[in-house]
Amino acid sequence: MKGVTILGSTGSIGVNTLDVVSRHQDDFRVVALTAHTDDIRMAEQVARWNPEYAVMADPGAAQRLSNRLRRTAPSVEVLAGRDGLDRVASLPQVEIVMAAIVGAAGLMPTLAAARAGKRVLLANKESLVMSGKLLIEAVRSGGAQLLPIDSEHNAIFQCMPPDFSSGLDHLGVRKILLTASGGPFLNRTAQDLAEVTPDEACAHPRWVMGRKISVDSATMMNKGLEVIEACWLFDTEPDRVQVVIHPQSVVHSMVEYVDGSILAQLGNPDMRTPIAHALGWPRRMESGVDRLDVVALAELCFERPSFDQFPCLRLGYEAARQGGTAATILNAANEVAVEAFLGERLRFTDIPRVLEDTLSRRSAREADTLDTVMEDDAAARQLAMTCVSQLSPAPS
Ligand code: NAD
Ligand code: MG
């Protein structure tokens, strides 16, 4: 039985991971679960999974969870804060760590899992975007395995030759075709978009996801972050990654080879497929996902995205080309802008303005130490908050 830690177990990816694990209880044992503030949901998960550890990043929530579990599950050790997250990411009895915390908060425990040589199932793309160099180095020096959970990157992984980490050129890989649904606002005009609400932005046409990534999908910042993510995962330059809009979200991405072949991975849009793929890899296992009936597919469309319509996608490419902490700054500003939009303190169309403004005020540098990354992350957050407060608030 393989021991599993799920970082972010109460979120969308966390719940889908538990669903896949529930189908393979002879193969996997849940050792630790973690969440931010939702102690009620965590207490339910503890009752169902009986892990050794339950971690709440928020100390108040950890106290509430301890009180709840005192009588019902006294053997479960409740931990709090960052130290607790790092600890359960590196326990000796854990072989697999699902990194499914949202945002920059996921970086430290993901690094801890990499340093401890775990199989790291990476959903938390922000950790790779903000600190790709250090995370990849930690994977190498810790002897860890990094398996992508983001559906596109998982698809690319499946379409790559097995030894892709030795370099793409000599394996004849010409290009990565990164598909994008285009989000809920693909066919809306700029005027329409100024007034959209958080709920409209989170109503994704194909995927059910947490609110932050849903807003990122609507701005297409998500795809910009994914270009950066692909560069780190597959050790390639941004100009070899082509974003293709594919509204049906059936082809999850493709790899083009020099002989004219394009390999694609297809499936219903359900995160349990990449989760099961990475949990079982290299063995394939049942995920609970409905079979894709290719005969019932009416059409598959592909089109080029417009940088004018989706400025955040352009910013993602620019940060990837610039390198260093440019992506750290972009990611931090985006987290601040998305939170402000979700809190109705910023218009949807002002999200890219906050990002451009922050990037123009903070110069990127080499991202070779964690201190540098954290400093630029903090400075960018401060600049972005100032910018948010200066822009006109969204109408109530
Ligand atoms: P979510 O908001 O549904 O869940 C986030 C989880 O992280 C929750 O368990 C929450 O308690 C925890 N969390 C939040 N803030 C935290 C903090 N400060 N400290 C510790 N824990 C914290 O998000 P999600 O949709 O499950 O996404 C998780 C990650 O996976 C994100 O990085 C996202 O980009 C990525 N991802 C998600 C999907 C998807 O379909 N949901 C697809 C691809 C990639
Ligand atoms: Mg994705």
XYZ file of C-alpha atoms and ligand atoms in Angstrom:
441
model
C 0.000 0.000 0.000
C 1.323 3.422 -0.903
C 0.988 6.196 1.686
C -0.554 9.393 0.313
C -0.623 12.976 1.590
C -3.193 15.275 0.026
C -2.297 18.947 0.364
C -5.535 20.884 -0.181
C -7.837 17.908 0.386
C -10.988 20.021 0.794
C -10.615 21.677 -2.624
C -11.821 20.593 -6.019
C -8.654 18.601 -6.874
C -8.419 17.239 -3.319
C -11.971 15.884 -3.406
C -11.429 14.353 -6.854
C -8.238 12.712 -5.581
C -10.109 11.139 -2.662
C -12.738 9.916 -5.111
C -10.086 8.101 -7.183
C -8.390 6.734 -4.042
C -11.772 5.409 -2.817
C -11.806 3.110 -5.886
C -8.372 1.639 -5.017
C -8.309 1.234 -1.284
C -6.082 -1.843 -1.473
C -3.377 0.200 -3.211
C -3.391 3.546 -1.401
C -3.636 4.615 2.210
C -4.426 8.231 3.143
C -1.773 9.278 5.668
C -2.419 13.020 5.857
C -5.027 15.554 4.762
C -4.622 19.347 4.799
C -6.858 22.386 4.398
C -6.841 26.116 5.051
C -9.802 27.174 7.230
C -12.686 24.759 6.635
C -12.534 22.592 9.771
C -16.084 21.272 9.261
C -15.239 19.766 5.871
C -11.950 18.495 7.276
C -13.702 16.787 10.201
C -15.955 14.996 7.673
C -12.952 13.878 5.638
C -11.177 12.668 8.783
C -14.253 10.645 9.770
C -14.294 9.018 6.338
C -10.530 8.448 5.860
C -9.083 8.112 9.350
C -5.662 9.597 8.436
C -2.726 9.786 10.836
C -2.533 13.575 10.443
C -4.929 16.432 9.707
C -3.355 19.832 9.111
C -5.098 23.192 9.093
C -2.943 26.010 7.700
C -4.921 28.465 9.815
C -4.100 28.052 13.544
C -7.626 29.028 14.697
C -9.106 26.389 12.401
C -6.622 23.820 13.768
C -7.842 24.569 17.288
C -11.474 24.158 16.210
C -10.613 20.885 14.468
C -8.841 19.565 17.601
C -11.939 20.328 19.637
C -14.162 18.558 17.134
C -11.953 15.461 16.941
C -11.216 15.136 20.661
C -14.034 12.676 21.214
C -14.654 11.282 17.738
C -11.088 10.680 16.471
C -8.565 11.158 19.305
C -5.818 9.210 17.515
C -5.599 11.718 14.658
C -2.765 14.176 15.163
C -3.873 17.729 14.349
C -1.114 20.070 13.164
C -1.213 23.773 12.320
C 0.439 26.222 9.967
C 3.291 25.975 7.513
C 5.382 23.655 9.668
C 2.520 21.179 9.761
C 2.168 21.299 5.956
C 5.904 20.794 5.430
C 5.931 17.911 7.887
C 3.163 15.892 6.260
C 4.678 16.555 2.817
C 7.869 14.783 3.863
C 6.800 11.930 6.198
C 8.775 8.701 5.679
C 5.584 6.609 5.425
C 4.335 8.793 2.523
C 5.296 7.891 -1.021
C 2.927 10.174 -2.945
C 2.121 13.827 -2.289
C -0.765 15.457 -4.129
C 0.122 19.177 -4.265
C -3.346 20.721 -4.618
C -3.199 23.869 -2.509
C -4.213 26.904 -4.539
C -1.749 29.765 -5.081
C 1.630 30.695 -3.656
C 0.753 29.057 -0.311
C 1.456 25.737 -2.048
C 5.114 26.475 -2.765
C 6.773 25.558 0.539
C 5.090 22.178 1.131
C 5.590 21.265 -2.535
C 9.291 22.067 -2.179
C 9.381 19.999 1.016
C 7.875 17.011 -0.818
C 10.376 17.405 -3.678
C 13.352 17.628 -1.310
C 12.117 14.507 0.493
C 12.128 12.570 -2.794
C 8.389 11.919 -3.044
C 6.304 11.251 -6.117
C 4.867 14.786 -6.394
C 1.542 15.053 -8.195
C 1.588 18.704 -9.179
C -1.758 20.477 -9.458
C -0.458 23.646 -7.799
C 0.894 25.262 -10.979
C 1.545 28.530 -9.112
C 4.513 26.958 -7.282
C 6.178 26.134 -10.587
C 5.321 29.543 -12.043
C 6.647 31.531 -9.091
C 9.720 29.416 -8.448
C 10.244 26.953 -11.291
C 14.022 26.905 -11.155
C 14.168 26.106 -7.435
C 11.376 23.545 -7.585
C 12.956 21.681 -10.507
C 16.325 21.758 -8.714
C 14.682 20.379 -5.553
C 13.081 17.577 -7.583
C 16.472 16.651 -9.062
C 18.509 16.864 -5.862
C 15.822 15.125 -3.787
C 15.409 12.321 -6.330
C 11.678 13.088 -6.553
C 9.323 12.366 -9.464
C 7.230 15.256 -10.749
C 3.989 14.197 -12.444
C 1.709 16.900 -13.828
C -1.958 16.933 -12.817
C -2.952 19.998 -14.815
C -4.951 18.274 -17.546
C -2.999 19.823 -20.421
C 0.406 19.030 -18.956
C -0.690 15.569 -18.016
C -1.793 15.114 -21.642
C 1.561 16.426 -22.923
C 3.371 14.065 -20.548
C 1.351 11.190 -22.009
C 2.214 12.222 -25.598
C 5.928 12.791 -24.975
C 8.561 10.097 -25.483
C 9.357 8.475 -22.104
C 12.875 9.953 -21.928
C 11.771 13.537 -22.682
C 13.842 14.936 -19.826
C 16.991 14.250 -21.875
C 16.029 17.102 -24.265
C 13.297 17.526 -26.877
C 15.376 18.245 -29.989
C 17.159 14.937 -30.342
C 13.837 13.128 -29.758
C 12.302 14.943 -32.726
C 9.736 16.964 -30.770
C 8.911 20.089 -32.764
C 6.214 21.751 -30.722
C 3.816 21.505 -27.813
C 0.220 22.400 -28.684
C -1.389 23.552 -25.447
C -5.161 23.570 -25.728
C -7.416 26.121 -24.028
C -11.186 26.100 -23.744
C -11.269 29.898 -24.009
C -13.277 30.074 -20.776
C -16.804 31.436 -20.291
C -16.170 34.738 -22.138
C -14.724 33.493 -25.410
C -17.426 35.156 -27.474
C -18.088 38.265 -25.392
C -17.159 41.822 -26.400
C -14.846 44.029 -24.331
C -17.788 46.271 -23.296
C -19.747 43.290 -21.973
C -16.819 42.195 -19.868
C -16.454 45.362 -17.783
C -19.582 44.482 -15.829
C -19.246 40.715 -15.354
C -19.659 39.368 -11.821
C -17.505 36.811 -9.977
C -20.238 34.189 -10.331
C -20.401 34.695 -14.102
C -16.610 34.432 -14.348
C -16.629 31.219 -12.296
C -19.288 29.518 -14.438
C -16.864 27.609 -16.640
C -18.532 25.931 -19.627
C -16.560 22.648 -19.344
C -14.734 22.259 -16.032
C -15.876 22.500 -12.401
C -12.985 24.042 -10.476
C -12.062 26.259 -7.521
C -12.872 29.989 -7.848
C -9.322 31.278 -8.328
C -8.496 29.019 -11.291
C -11.977 29.660 -12.721
C -11.282 33.410 -12.867
C -7.839 32.653 -14.337
C -9.574 30.615 -17.037
C -11.925 33.492 -17.821
C -9.019 35.976 -18.246
C -6.894 33.246 -19.872
C -4.206 34.053 -17.304
C -4.543 30.355 -16.552
C -3.223 29.557 -20.028
C -0.435 32.116 -19.601
C 0.570 30.408 -16.341
C 0.339 27.055 -18.122
C 2.780 28.198 -20.845
C 5.282 28.939 -18.070
C 4.428 25.640 -16.372
C 5.031 23.723 -19.627
C 8.426 25.405 -20.109
C 9.593 24.164 -16.702
C 8.067 20.701 -16.873
C 9.338 19.909 -20.347
C 12.502 22.041 -20.220
C 11.629 24.068 -23.278
C 11.379 27.671 -24.448
C 8.025 29.518 -24.687
C 8.150 29.839 -28.464
C 7.907 26.063 -28.761
C 4.589 26.148 -26.865
C 1.619 27.126 -29.033
C -1.721 27.863 -27.388
C -4.720 26.632 -29.395
C -8.315 27.409 -28.481
C -10.404 24.261 -28.464
C -13.806 25.018 -26.922
C -14.961 21.376 -26.618
C -12.132 20.524 -24.151
C -11.870 16.956 -25.398
C -8.316 17.120 -26.760
C -6.362 17.995 -23.633
C -3.157 18.918 -25.515
C -0.863 17.622 -28.253
C 2.786 17.092 -29.127
C 3.993 17.643 -32.689
C 6.999 15.714 -34.038
C 9.399 16.503 -36.897
C 8.094 13.599 -38.989
C 4.672 15.276 -39.263
C 2.966 13.247 -36.516
C 0.858 14.964 -33.906
C 0.020 12.899 -30.822
C -2.985 13.957 -28.757
C -4.610 12.786 -25.547
C -8.418 12.843 -25.558
C -10.991 12.255 -22.868
C -13.986 13.731 -21.120
C -13.098 16.879 -19.185
C -12.825 15.327 -15.722
C -9.769 15.795 -13.497
C -10.016 12.227 -12.224
C -8.315 11.057 -15.454
C -5.013 12.922 -14.888
C -5.226 12.183 -11.153
C -5.616 8.432 -11.746
C -2.913 8.517 -14.423
C -0.386 10.101 -12.050
C -1.383 8.056 -8.983
C -0.992 4.765 -10.818
C 1.763 5.675 -13.316
C 3.072 3.773 -15.182
C 0.120 1.443 -14.526
C -3.308 2.542 -15.815
C -6.223 2.299 -13.437
C -9.961 2.935 -13.256
C -10.818 6.573 -12.460
C -14.619 6.676 -12.420
C -14.635 8.962 -15.488
C -17.365 8.362 -18.084
C -16.037 6.863 -21.296
C -15.637 9.289 -24.157
C -17.798 8.178 -27.063
C -15.866 9.435 -30.092
C -18.761 8.579 -32.384
C -20.995 11.001 -30.479
C -18.530 13.880 -30.853
C -20.140 16.236 -33.332
C -17.051 18.348 -34.004
C -13.642 19.320 -32.703
C -12.638 22.926 -33.416
C -9.264 24.608 -33.066
C -8.460 28.303 -33.423
C -5.722 30.793 -32.681
C -6.243 32.946 -29.566
C -6.129 36.736 -29.793
C -3.709 38.577 -27.500
C -5.903 41.693 -27.835
C -8.888 39.807 -26.464
C -6.822 38.041 -23.782
C -3.962 40.341 -22.689
C -3.167 38.048 -19.732
C -2.093 35.336 -22.172
C 0.377 37.755 -23.758
C 1.705 38.661 -20.301
C 2.268 34.956 -19.577
C 4.385 34.568 -22.731
C 6.317 37.755 -21.978
C 7.132 36.619 -18.434
C 8.181 33.192 -19.725
C 10.543 34.820 -22.241
C 11.941 37.235 -19.701
C 12.633 34.504 -17.126
C 13.936 35.086 -13.605
C 11.370 36.505 -11.199
C 9.151 37.978 -13.955
C 6.766 35.040 -13.530
C 6.952 35.378 -9.724
C 5.855 39.021 -10.021
C 3.128 38.179 -12.530
C 1.781 35.343 -10.372
C 1.729 37.447 -7.189
C -0.003 40.388 -8.877
C -2.520 38.009 -10.397
C -3.371 36.444 -7.031
C -4.011 39.918 -5.588
C -6.080 41.033 -8.598
C -8.183 37.862 -8.668
C -8.885 38.085 -4.946
C -9.932 41.724 -5.374
C -12.206 40.790 -8.278
C -13.768 37.923 -6.301
C -14.284 40.378 -3.397
C -15.954 42.829 -5.829
C -13.241 45.430 -5.312
C -11.983 45.322 -8.909
C -13.583 45.100 -12.334
C -12.873 41.997 -14.394
C -11.348 44.095 -17.184
C -8.983 45.786 -14.725
C -7.259 42.496 -13.819
C -4.720 42.784 -16.697
C -4.182 46.472 -15.871
C -3.077 45.514 -12.347
C -0.703 42.913 -13.776
C 0.866 45.270 -16.350
C 1.204 48.043 -13.807
C 2.918 45.744 -11.282
C 5.263 44.277 -13.902
C 6.257 47.778 -15.035
C 7.101 48.870 -11.476
C 9.113 45.880 -10.298
C 12.095 44.696 -12.329
C 12.664 40.981 -12.576
C 15.957 39.456 -11.405
C 17.594 36.036 -11.370
C 15.385 33.684 -9.342
C 18.230 31.736 -7.810
C 17.383 31.852 -4.109
C 14.159 31.388 -2.213
C 14.722 34.715 -0.457
C 14.809 36.536 -3.798
C 11.631 34.806 -4.938
C 9.797 35.554 -1.691
C 10.969 39.186 -1.700
C 9.736 39.773 -5.238
C 6.490 37.954 -4.460
C 5.877 40.216 -1.434
C 6.890 43.402 -3.263
C 4.629 42.570 -6.213
C 1.688 41.928 -3.876
C 2.200 45.340 -2.278
C 2.371 47.101 -5.647
C -0.673 45.234 -6.929
C -2.694 46.131 -3.826
C -1.847 49.794 -4.301
C -2.889 49.573 -7.932
C -6.185 47.861 -7.020
C -7.000 50.599 -4.512
C -6.374 53.280 -7.151
C -8.633 51.761 -9.789
C -12.338 52.438 -9.659
C -14.202 49.707 -7.772
C -16.625 47.402 -9.531
C -20.266 48.541 -9.466
C -22.244 47.019 -6.582
P -9.805 24.998 -4.497
O -9.942 26.452 -4.180
O -11.018 24.207 -4.795
O -9.023 24.262 -3.297
C -7.854 24.796 -2.756
C -7.357 23.966 -1.581
O -6.213 24.641 -1.031
C -8.373 23.822 -0.438
O -8.235 22.570 0.181
C -7.946 24.927 0.536
O -8.286 24.625 1.881
C -6.438 24.930 0.357
N -5.863 26.258 0.625
C -6.289 27.458 0.148
N -5.517 28.450 0.616
C -4.590 27.876 1.419
C -3.530 28.393 2.226
N -3.266 29.707 2.291
N -2.780 27.513 2.904
C -3.010 26.187 2.862
N -4.025 25.633 2.134
C -4.797 26.475 1.415
O -8.761 24.917 -5.708
P -8.636 23.786 -6.840
O -9.501 24.128 -7.981
O -8.719 22.441 -6.225
O -7.143 24.037 -7.338
C -6.016 23.606 -6.604
C -4.766 23.794 -7.461
O -4.884 22.923 -8.585
C -4.595 25.194 -8.033
O -3.241 25.510 -8.069
C -5.136 25.086 -9.441
O -4.531 25.989 -10.337
C -4.755 23.665 -9.788
N -5.602 23.041 -10.808
C -6.932 22.828 -10.548
C -7.750 22.256 -11.521
C -9.208 21.974 -11.255
O -9.867 21.379 -12.096
N -9.769 22.352 -10.127
C -7.199 21.916 -12.762
C -5.846 22.142 -12.985
C -5.056 22.704 -12.005
Mg -5.185 23.279 -17.069
